[in-house]
Amino acid sequence: MHEKKVEWYLDFIDLKYKPKKTDLKVLFYFEPAKGITVNDAIGRIASESSTGTWTTLFKLPKRMKNLMAIAYDLKLKGNGGFVKVAYPLGLWEQGNVPQLLSGIAGNIFGMKALKNLRLIDVSLPHEYIKNFKGPNLGISGLRKYFKVYDRPLTGAVPKPKIGFSSEEHAKIGYETWMGGFDCVKDDENLSSTSFNNFYKRVSLLAKMRDKAEKETGEVKDAFINITAETEEMKKRAKTLYNYGFKYAMIDVVVTGTSAVQTLREVLRDYDMAIHAHRAMHASFDRNPKHGITMQFLAKIMRLIGVEQIHSGTAVGKLVSTKKEVKVVAETLREKNVKEDFPHLLDQNWEHIKPAFPVSSGGMHPGLIPEEFKIFGKDFVLLVSGGIHGHPRGTRAGAMAAMQAIEAVKKEIPLEEYAKTHKELKEALQKWGRMKPK
Ligand code: CAP
Ligand code: MG
């Protein structure tokens, strides 16, 4: 009798399934489209992201069963809910992040049967994570490099974010360093332009860095943006190394995981760190019902091995809730993450070093206490418009931000500390505690 069954999605569901130690586990939020049942939806998620297709097949070798993903642990909410999917280890090529994304973050987002789908987190087993080296320096390595242990690392982007000549950029960098900041950062859309050539910027910034280090006795560095075609990024990485910089900055979403994996190993050979800007992340992570979470992006980037990645501020100008920012920070910094439904799955990071969350976007001295409340001291604080907009300019602005950090460390209210610190007083007079929109 010819098999009548046309679809086999339901074969990918076992709500009582107990994942194997070697399974990768993914937590999804889903909403079925009109006329689609919950089982139709979760069967499709597991099927389309592993071995399935839309119809039963003429032949299906027995061994395929061992590669089928299984939807399990369903928690209904509204007309959809949360489901975990367990993926057999055999589906995944060791060390290949793009292939992982094509599987668990690929076709399934386009299925007509789903009105919404959000990839929340993945839990990676030892057998998968052992293929990655993770960050080169990590938090302790960076703190040792800068000899800064009791506060966030600090940095600023020259603003307006693009348009300065290399000379003007380097001069603003010098003022930023002399105001007490550790780093000068390129902006996400600055690469190498007619008015600000990358190679010229690097050599001028190196001169200014050496001058600032000599005059302050402090270690100074920069997040200089190498974002470009991959071969060109390798050349730019080498140039940064030749000029003694410790970091390279990469816009990791637009360059993609392949490029970040390549540059991670090039930069590891130079004993360098990666500052990861996340420009474009909000195209897929801000809709709470659809897309991919920031904590998933942060996990993938820590796995590949960036030292730090922008993680939101909760109080600045760009979207992020306090909970999301804390969850991202936990993903980046903790060794053993416990499940925190519906935000995080459990994750043992084993040998993978911790990475810094980066707080940036609308920050100014008046908001620094709030960031300490969210992050503690282990983060990178970027204050850009919030120093260059100071009534007495960049150096005074950086001093004001450093004074705000000192006030928090001494547990003195900013307004009190401002009575004896002019630059902070002037910053508070201009911005107070305002939360930019
Ligand atoms: C901040 C910034 C950063 C954003 C990125 C900007 O400048 O340089 O790129 O922080 O957002 O271009 O807006 P301001 P996120 O300090 O002057 O706002 O950190 O959320 O990825
Ligand atoms: Mg920027």
Coordinates of C-alpha atoms and ligand atoms in Angstrom, one line a residue:
M1 CA 0.0 0.0 0.0
H2 CA 1.6 3.3 -1.1
E3 CA 2.3 5.6 1.9
K4 CA -0.3 8.4 2.0
K5 CA 1.7 10.7 4.3
V6 CA 2.9 13.8 2.5
E7 CA 4.6 15.6 5.3
W8 CA 6.9 14.3 8.1
Y9 CA 7.3 17.4 10.3
L10 CA 5.7 15.7 13.3
D11 CA 8.5 13.1 13.3
F12 CA 10.8 15.9 14.6
I13 CA 8.8 16.3 17.8
D14 CA 9.3 14.4 21.1
L15 CA 8.1 16.6 24.0
K16 CA 9.6 14.2 26.5
Y17 CA 13.0 14.0 24.9
K18 CA 16.0 14.1 27.2
P19 CA 18.9 15.8 25.3
K20 CA 22.2 13.9 25.0
K21 CA 25.3 15.4 26.6
T22 CA 26.6 16.0 23.1
D23 CA 23.5 17.7 21.7
L24 CA 23.5 21.4 20.9
K25 CA 20.3 22.9 22.5
V26 CA 18.6 26.0 21.1
L27 CA 15.8 28.0 22.8
F28 CA 13.3 29.6 20.3
Y29 CA 10.2 31.9 20.8
F30 CA 7.7 31.1 18.1
E31 CA 4.2 32.1 16.9
P32 CA 2.4 29.9 14.3
A33 CA 0.9 31.6 11.3
K34 CA -2.9 31.6 10.9
G35 CA -4.2 28.0 10.4
I36 CA -1.0 26.4 11.6
T37 CA -1.0 24.3 14.8
V38 CA 1.7 24.5 17.5
N39 CA 3.0 21.1 16.5
D40 CA 3.0 22.1 12.8
A41 CA 5.2 25.1 13.8
I42 CA 7.7 23.4 16.1
G43 CA 8.0 20.4 13.8
R44 CA 9.0 22.7 11.0
I45 CA 11.5 24.6 13.2
A46 CA 13.3 21.4 14.1
S47 CA 12.9 19.9 10.6
E48 CA 14.0 22.8 8.4
S49 CA 17.1 23.5 10.6
S50 CA 18.3 19.9 10.5
T51 CA 17.5 17.1 7.9
G52 CA 13.9 17.8 6.9
T53 CA 12.1 19.2 3.9
W54 CA 8.5 19.9 3.1
T55 CA 7.5 16.4 1.9
T56 CA 8.1 12.8 2.7
L57 CA 10.8 11.4 0.4
F58 CA 11.1 8.4 -1.9
K59 CA 13.8 7.0 0.2
L60 CA 15.1 7.9 3.7
P61 CA 18.3 6.0 4.8
K62 CA 17.9 4.6 8.3
R63 CA 21.0 6.5 9.5
M64 CA 19.3 9.8 8.8
K65 CA 17.3 9.4 12.0
N66 CA 20.5 10.1 14.0
L67 CA 20.7 13.5 12.5
M68 CA 17.2 14.7 13.0
A69 CA 16.7 17.6 15.4
I70 CA 14.1 17.1 18.1
A71 CA 11.7 19.8 19.4
Y72 CA 11.1 19.2 23.1
D73 CA 10.3 21.2 26.3
L74 CA 7.4 23.2 24.9
K75 CA 6.1 26.1 27.1
L76 CA 3.0 27.7 25.5
K77 CA 2.4 31.5 25.7
G78 CA -0.4 33.3 24.0
N79 CA -0.9 31.7 20.6
G80 CA 2.7 30.5 20.4
G81 CA 5.4 30.0 23.1
F82 CA 8.9 28.8 23.8
V83 CA 10.4 25.5 22.5
K84 CA 13.8 24.0 22.8
V85 CA 15.3 22.1 19.9
A86 CA 18.1 19.5 20.4
Y87 CA 20.6 19.1 17.5
P88 CA 22.8 16.0 17.2
L89 CA 26.5 16.9 17.3
G90 CA 27.0 15.1 13.9
L91 CA 25.1 17.9 12.1
W92 CA 27.9 20.4 12.8
E93 CA 31.3 20.9 11.2
Q94 CA 33.9 21.5 14.0
G95 CA 35.0 25.1 14.2
N96 CA 32.7 26.4 11.4
V97 CA 30.5 29.2 12.8
P98 CA 28.9 30.3 9.5
Q99 CA 27.6 26.7 9.1
L100 CA 26.1 26.7 12.6
L101 CA 24.3 30.0 11.7
S102 CA 23.0 28.6 8.4
G103 CA 21.5 25.7 10.3
I104 CA 19.9 27.2 13.4
A105 CA 19.5 30.8 12.1
G106 CA 18.8 30.2 8.5
N107 CA 15.8 29.1 6.4
I108 CA 13.6 28.8 9.5
F109 CA 13.1 32.5 9.7
G110 CA 11.5 32.6 6.3
M111 CA 8.9 29.8 6.8
K112 CA 5.4 30.8 5.9
A113 CA 4.1 28.5 8.7
L114 CA 5.6 30.9 11.3
K115 CA 4.3 34.4 12.0
N116 CA 7.2 35.1 14.3
L117 CA 10.4 33.3 15.3
R118 CA 13.1 34.5 17.6
L119 CA 16.4 32.6 18.3
I120 CA 17.1 33.3 22.0
D121 CA 20.2 31.3 23.0
V122 CA 22.2 28.2 22.2
S123 CA 23.8 25.9 24.7
L124 CA 27.1 24.4 23.2
P125 CA 28.4 21.1 24.5
H126 CA 32.1 20.4 25.3
E127 CA 32.5 18.5 22.0
Y128 CA 31.6 21.6 20.1
I129 CA 33.2 24.3 22.2
K130 CA 36.6 22.5 22.4
N131 CA 37.3 23.5 18.8
F132 CA 37.5 27.2 19.6
K133 CA 40.3 29.1 21.3
G134 CA 38.1 32.2 22.3
P135 CA 39.6 35.6 23.2
N136 CA 43.3 36.0 23.0
L137 CA 43.8 38.3 26.1
G138 CA 40.4 38.2 27.8
I139 CA 39.5 40.6 30.7
S140 CA 42.5 39.8 32.9
G141 CA 45.0 40.1 30.0
L142 CA 43.6 43.5 29.0
R143 CA 43.7 44.7 32.6
K144 CA 47.3 43.6 32.9
Y145 CA 48.2 45.3 29.6
F146 CA 46.7 48.7 30.7
K147 CA 47.7 48.2 34.4
V148 CA 44.0 49.2 35.2
Y149 CA 42.3 47.0 37.7
D150 CA 39.7 48.9 39.7
R151 CA 37.6 50.7 37.1
P152 CA 36.1 50.2 33.6
L153 CA 38.5 50.8 30.7
T154 CA 37.5 54.1 29.0
G155 CA 37.4 55.2 25.4
A156 CA 35.9 57.8 23.1
V157 CA 35.2 58.3 19.4
P158 CA 36.0 61.7 17.8
K159 CA 32.7 63.3 17.0
P160 CA 31.2 64.1 14.4
K161 CA 31.8 60.4 13.7
I162 CA 33.2 60.9 10.2
G163 CA 34.7 63.9 8.4
F164 CA 37.8 64.8 10.2
S165 CA 41.2 64.6 8.4
S166 CA 43.7 62.2 9.8
E167 CA 45.6 65.1 11.4
E168 CA 42.4 66.4 13.1
H169 CA 41.5 62.9 14.2
A170 CA 44.9 62.3 15.8
K171 CA 44.8 65.6 17.6
I172 CA 41.4 64.8 19.1
G173 CA 42.8 61.5 20.1
Y174 CA 45.7 63.2 21.9
E175 CA 43.2 65.4 23.8
T176 CA 41.1 62.4 24.7
W177 CA 44.2 60.5 26.1
M178 CA 45.4 63.6 27.9
G179 CA 42.0 63.9 29.6
G180 CA 42.7 60.5 31.2
F181 CA 41.0 58.0 28.8
D182 CA 42.7 54.7 28.0
C183 CA 41.6 54.5 24.3
V184 CA 40.6 56.4 21.2
K185 CA 38.0 54.6 19.1
D186 CA 37.2 54.9 15.4
D187 CA 33.5 55.1 14.6
E188 CA 31.7 52.2 13.0
N189 CA 31.4 53.9 9.6
L190 CA 35.0 55.2 9.5
S191 CA 37.3 52.9 7.4
S192 CA 39.7 54.7 5.0
T193 CA 38.4 57.7 3.2
S194 CA 39.9 60.4 1.0
F195 CA 40.0 62.8 3.9
N196 CA 41.1 60.2 6.5
N197 CA 43.3 57.5 5.1
F198 CA 43.6 54.4 7.4
Y199 CA 47.3 54.1 7.1
K200 CA 47.9 57.8 7.7
R201 CA 45.5 57.8 10.7
V202 CA 47.4 54.9 12.2
S203 CA 50.8 56.5 11.9
L204 CA 49.6 59.9 13.3
L205 CA 47.7 58.2 16.2
A206 CA 50.8 56.2 17.0
K207 CA 52.8 59.5 17.3
M208 CA 50.1 61.1 19.5
R209 CA 49.8 57.9 21.6
D210 CA 53.5 57.9 22.3
K211 CA 53.4 61.6 23.2
A212 CA 50.5 61.0 25.6
E213 CA 52.1 57.9 27.2
K214 CA 55.3 59.9 27.8
E215 CA 53.4 62.9 29.4
T216 CA 51.0 60.8 31.5
G217 CA 53.0 57.7 32.3
E218 CA 49.9 55.7 31.4
V219 CA 49.3 53.0 28.8
K220 CA 47.3 54.4 25.9
D221 CA 45.8 52.5 23.0
A222 CA 43.1 52.7 20.3
F223 CA 40.3 50.8 18.6
I224 CA 41.1 51.5 15.0
N225 CA 38.6 50.2 12.6
I226 CA 40.0 47.6 10.0
T227 CA 36.6 46.8 8.6
A228 CA 37.1 46.1 4.9
E229 CA 37.4 43.1 2.5
T230 CA 39.2 40.3 4.4
E231 CA 42.6 40.4 2.6
E232 CA 42.7 44.2 3.2
M233 CA 41.7 43.6 6.9
K234 CA 44.8 41.4 7.2
K235 CA 47.0 44.1 5.8
R236 CA 45.5 46.7 8.2
A237 CA 45.9 44.3 11.1
K238 CA 49.6 44.0 10.3
T239 CA 49.9 47.8 10.1
L240 CA 48.4 48.2 13.6
Y241 CA 50.8 45.6 14.9
N242 CA 53.8 47.3 13.3
Y243 CA 52.8 50.6 15.0
G244 CA 52.5 48.8 18.4
F245 CA 48.7 48.9 18.9
K246 CA 47.1 46.2 21.0
Y247 CA 43.6 46.3 19.4
A248 CA 42.0 46.1 16.1
M249 CA 38.3 47.1 15.8
I250 CA 36.0 45.1 13.5
D251 CA 32.3 45.7 12.7
V252 CA 31.6 42.1 13.3
V253 CA 28.0 41.9 11.9
V254 CA 28.7 43.5 8.6
T255 CA 31.9 41.6 8.0
G256 CA 30.4 38.3 9.1
T257 CA 31.6 35.4 11.2
S258 CA 33.9 34.0 8.5
A259 CA 35.9 37.2 8.4
V260 CA 36.0 37.5 12.2
Q261 CA 37.2 33.9 12.5
T262 CA 40.0 34.6 10.0
L263 CA 41.1 37.9 11.6
R264 CA 40.9 36.4 15.1
E265 CA 43.7 34.0 14.2
V266 CA 45.7 36.6 12.3
L267 CA 45.5 38.9 15.3
R268 CA 46.3 36.1 17.7
D269 CA 49.6 35.7 16.0
Y270 CA 50.3 39.4 16.7
D271 CA 49.1 38.9 20.4
M272 CA 46.4 41.5 19.7
A273 CA 42.8 42.0 20.9
I274 CA 39.6 42.6 19.0
H275 CA 37.1 45.4 19.7
A276 CA 33.8 44.3 18.2
H277 CA 31.4 46.9 17.0
R278 CA 27.9 45.5 16.5
A279 CA 26.5 48.0 13.9
M280 CA 23.5 46.4 12.1
H281 CA 22.6 44.2 15.1
A282 CA 19.4 46.1 15.6
S283 CA 18.1 45.0 12.2
F284 CA 17.6 41.6 13.8
D285 CA 17.7 41.9 17.6
R286 CA 15.3 44.7 18.7
N287 CA 12.0 43.1 17.8
P288 CA 11.1 41.0 20.9
K289 CA 9.0 38.6 18.8
H290 CA 11.2 38.0 15.8
G291 CA 14.9 37.7 14.9
I292 CA 18.0 36.9 16.9
T293 CA 18.9 38.1 20.4
M294 CA 22.0 40.2 21.3
Q295 CA 22.9 37.6 23.9
F296 CA 23.2 35.0 21.1
L297 CA 25.3 37.4 19.0
A298 CA 27.5 38.0 22.1
K299 CA 27.9 34.3 22.7
I300 CA 29.0 33.6 19.1
M301 CA 31.5 36.5 19.2
R302 CA 33.0 35.4 22.6
L303 CA 33.2 31.8 21.1
I304 CA 35.1 33.1 18.1
G305 CA 37.2 35.2 20.4
V306 CA 36.6 39.0 20.5
E307 CA 37.9 40.6 23.7
Q308 CA 34.9 43.0 23.9
I309 CA 31.6 43.8 22.1
H310 CA 29.1 46.6 22.4
S311 CA 26.4 45.4 24.7
G312 CA 24.0 48.4 25.1
T313 CA 23.6 50.9 28.0
A314 CA 19.9 50.6 29.0
V315 CA 20.1 54.4 29.8
G316 CA 21.7 55.8 26.6
K317 CA 20.3 56.7 23.2
L318 CA 20.0 53.3 21.6
V319 CA 17.5 50.6 22.5
S320 CA 18.3 48.0 25.2
T321 CA 16.5 47.1 28.4
K322 CA 18.4 46.7 31.7
K323 CA 17.6 42.9 31.7
E324 CA 18.9 42.5 28.2
V325 CA 22.2 44.3 29.0
K326 CA 22.7 42.2 32.1
V327 CA 22.0 39.0 30.2
V328 CA 24.5 40.0 27.6
A329 CA 27.1 40.9 30.2
E330 CA 26.5 37.5 31.9
T331 CA 27.0 35.7 28.6
L332 CA 30.3 37.5 28.0
R333 CA 31.9 37.4 31.5
E334 CA 30.7 34.3 33.4
K335 CA 32.4 30.9 33.3
N336 CA 29.3 28.9 34.2
V337 CA 26.0 30.4 33.0
K338 CA 22.9 28.9 34.6
E339 CA 19.6 28.6 32.7
D340 CA 17.6 31.8 33.1
F341 CA 14.3 31.1 31.2
P342 CA 13.3 32.7 28.8
H343 CA 16.6 34.6 28.4
L344 CA 19.6 32.2 28.7
L345 CA 20.4 28.5 28.4
D346 CA 23.0 26.9 30.6
Q347 CA 26.6 27.2 29.3
N348 CA 29.9 25.9 30.6
W349 CA 32.5 28.1 28.9
E350 CA 35.4 25.8 30.0
H351 CA 38.7 27.2 28.6
I352 CA 37.1 30.2 26.7
K353 CA 38.2 33.4 28.4
P354 CA 35.7 36.1 29.6
A355 CA 35.1 39.1 27.4
F356 CA 34.2 42.7 28.3
P357 CA 30.7 44.1 27.6
V358 CA 31.0 47.6 26.1
S359 CA 28.7 50.4 27.3
S360 CA 28.3 53.1 24.6
G361 CA 25.7 55.3 23.0
G362 CA 24.5 58.5 24.5
M363 CA 26.7 58.2 27.6
H364 CA 27.9 61.3 29.5
P365 CA 29.3 61.8 33.1
G366 CA 25.9 62.1 34.6
L367 CA 24.9 58.6 33.5
I368 CA 28.1 56.8 34.7
P369 CA 26.8 55.8 38.2
E370 CA 23.9 54.0 36.4
E371 CA 26.3 52.0 34.3
F372 CA 28.3 50.9 37.3
K373 CA 25.0 49.7 38.9
I374 CA 24.3 47.6 35.8
F375 CA 27.8 46.3 35.0
G376 CA 29.9 46.6 38.1
K377 CA 33.5 47.6 37.2
D378 CA 34.2 45.0 34.6
F379 CA 33.2 46.7 31.4
V380 CA 34.5 49.1 28.7
L381 CA 32.9 52.6 29.0
L382 CA 32.7 54.7 25.8
V383 CA 31.8 58.3 26.2
S384 CA 32.0 60.2 22.9
G385 CA 29.5 63.0 22.4
G386 CA 29.5 63.1 26.1
I387 CA 33.1 64.4 26.3
H388 CA 33.4 66.3 23.0
G389 CA 30.2 68.2 23.9
H390 CA 31.7 69.4 27.2
P391 CA 31.6 73.3 27.5
R392 CA 35.4 73.3 27.6
G393 CA 36.0 70.6 25.0
T394 CA 37.4 67.1 24.7
R395 CA 40.2 67.1 27.4
A396 CA 37.9 68.7 30.0
G397 CA 35.1 66.3 29.0
A398 CA 37.3 63.2 29.5
M399 CA 38.5 64.6 32.8
A400 CA 34.8 65.1 33.8
A401 CA 34.1 61.4 32.9
M402 CA 37.1 60.2 34.9
Q403 CA 36.0 62.3 37.8
A404 CA 32.6 60.7 37.7
I405 CA 34.3 57.3 37.8
E406 CA 36.4 58.3 40.8
A407 CA 33.2 59.6 42.5
V408 CA 31.5 56.2 42.0
K409 CA 34.5 54.3 43.3
K410 CA 34.6 56.6 46.4
E411 CA 30.8 56.2 46.8
I412 CA 30.4 60.0 46.7
P413 CA 27.3 61.4 44.9
L414 CA 28.3 63.2 41.7
E415 CA 26.9 66.5 42.8
E416 CA 29.0 66.4 45.9
Y417 CA 32.1 65.4 44.1
A418 CA 31.5 68.2 41.5
K419 CA 31.9 70.8 44.3
T420 CA 35.6 70.2 44.2
H421 CA 36.0 69.0 40.5
K422 CA 35.3 71.8 38.0
E423 CA 35.1 69.7 34.9
L424 CA 32.5 67.4 36.4
K425 CA 30.6 70.4 37.7
E426 CA 30.5 71.9 34.2
A427 CA 29.3 68.6 32.6
L428 CA 26.5 68.3 35.1
Q429 CA 25.5 71.9 34.5
K430 CA 25.1 71.0 30.8
W431 CA 23.6 67.5 30.9
G432 CA 22.7 66.8 34.5
R433 CA 21.4 63.2 34.5
M434 CA 19.5 63.4 31.2
K435 CA 18.9 60.2 29.3
P436 CA 19.3 61.0 25.6
K437 CA 16.6 59.7 23.2
Ligands
CAP1 C1 28.3 56.2 20.3 C2 28.6 55.5 19.0 C3 28.5 54.0 19.0 C4 27.2 53.5 19.6 C5 26.9 52.1 19.0 C6 27.7 56.1 17.9 O1 28.5 57.5 20.2 O2 29.9 55.8 18.6 O3 28.7 53.6 17.7 O4 27.4 53.5 20.9 O5 25.8 51.7 19.7 O6 28.2 56.1 16.8 O7 26.5 56.3 18.2 P1 28.0 58.5 21.4 P2 25.9 50.4 20.6 O8 28.7 58.1 22.6 O9 28.3 59.9 20.9 O10 26.5 58.3 21.4 O11 27.0 50.7 21.6 O12 24.5 50.3 21.2 O13 26.2 49.2 19.7
MG2 MG 29.6 54.9 16.6

